[in-house]
Amino acid sequence: QRPTYSQLYYELKKVGLKPKDLRKLFATKLVDKGLGIKDIMEVMGWSALQTADSYLHMLFHFLFYRCMQ
């Protein structure tokens, strides 16, 4: 049986995470796999670049870190 949103939220909260943290992780993994911003926007359900703004700064930091390794 699939967990409810409330159950998932409770389990995430126990380890200090929020649902948006999972979205950021997923978006980061898409970047890691080489997807472009247009593809990421489609997969994440973002219709406008402004919607992605809160995620983009994190993605750019991730890419910079990857390039410096």
XYZ file of C-alpha atoms in Angstrom:
69
model
C 0.000 0.000 0.000
C 1.295 3.436 -0.940
C 1.962 5.899 1.876
C -0.217 8.982 2.120
C 1.200 12.474 1.762
C 0.817 12.949 5.528
C 2.794 9.788 6.238
C 5.524 10.798 3.806
C 5.676 14.309 5.264
C 5.942 12.861 8.795
C 8.798 10.534 7.803
C 10.658 13.342 6.026
C 10.212 15.633 9.009
C 11.742 12.993 11.305
C 15.009 13.248 9.358
C 14.863 17.023 8.909
C 13.647 17.173 5.307
C 10.711 18.801 3.521
C 9.047 17.766 0.244
C 10.765 20.679 -1.531
C 14.119 19.154 -0.533
C 13.218 16.041 -2.538
C 12.301 18.213 -5.531
C 15.656 19.993 -5.306
C 17.473 16.671 -5.051
C 15.611 15.336 -8.070
C 16.342 18.481 -10.100
C 20.009 18.209 -9.126
C 20.103 14.597 -10.281
C 18.613 15.645 -13.627
C 21.437 18.166 -14.036
C 23.927 15.489 -13.030
C 22.546 13.253 -15.795
C 23.138 16.030 -18.338
C 19.609 17.286 -18.987
C 19.289 20.844 -20.226
C 17.206 23.494 -18.492
C 14.298 23.140 -20.962
C 14.109 19.391 -20.324
C 14.381 19.890 -16.577
C 11.590 22.469 -16.672
C 9.358 20.004 -18.514
C 10.093 17.104 -16.177
C 9.620 19.259 -13.077
C 6.414 20.794 -14.411
C 7.733 24.354 -14.517
C 5.963 26.446 -17.139
C 8.107 29.555 -16.801
C 11.739 30.214 -16.041
C 10.686 32.373 -13.082
C 9.122 29.288 -11.496
C 12.485 27.570 -11.613
C 14.344 30.537 -10.124
C 14.465 29.193 -6.569
C 15.994 25.967 -7.856
C 18.376 27.479 -10.390
C 20.739 29.088 -7.883
C 21.182 25.714 -6.211
C 21.729 24.006 -9.559
C 24.384 26.519 -10.584
C 26.220 26.013 -7.285
C 26.080 22.268 -7.882
C 27.455 22.634 -11.425
C 30.245 24.941 -10.234
C 31.213 22.430 -7.553
C 31.214 19.579 -10.105
C 33.443 21.587 -12.464
C 35.944 22.341 -9.688
C 36.464 18.673 -8.803
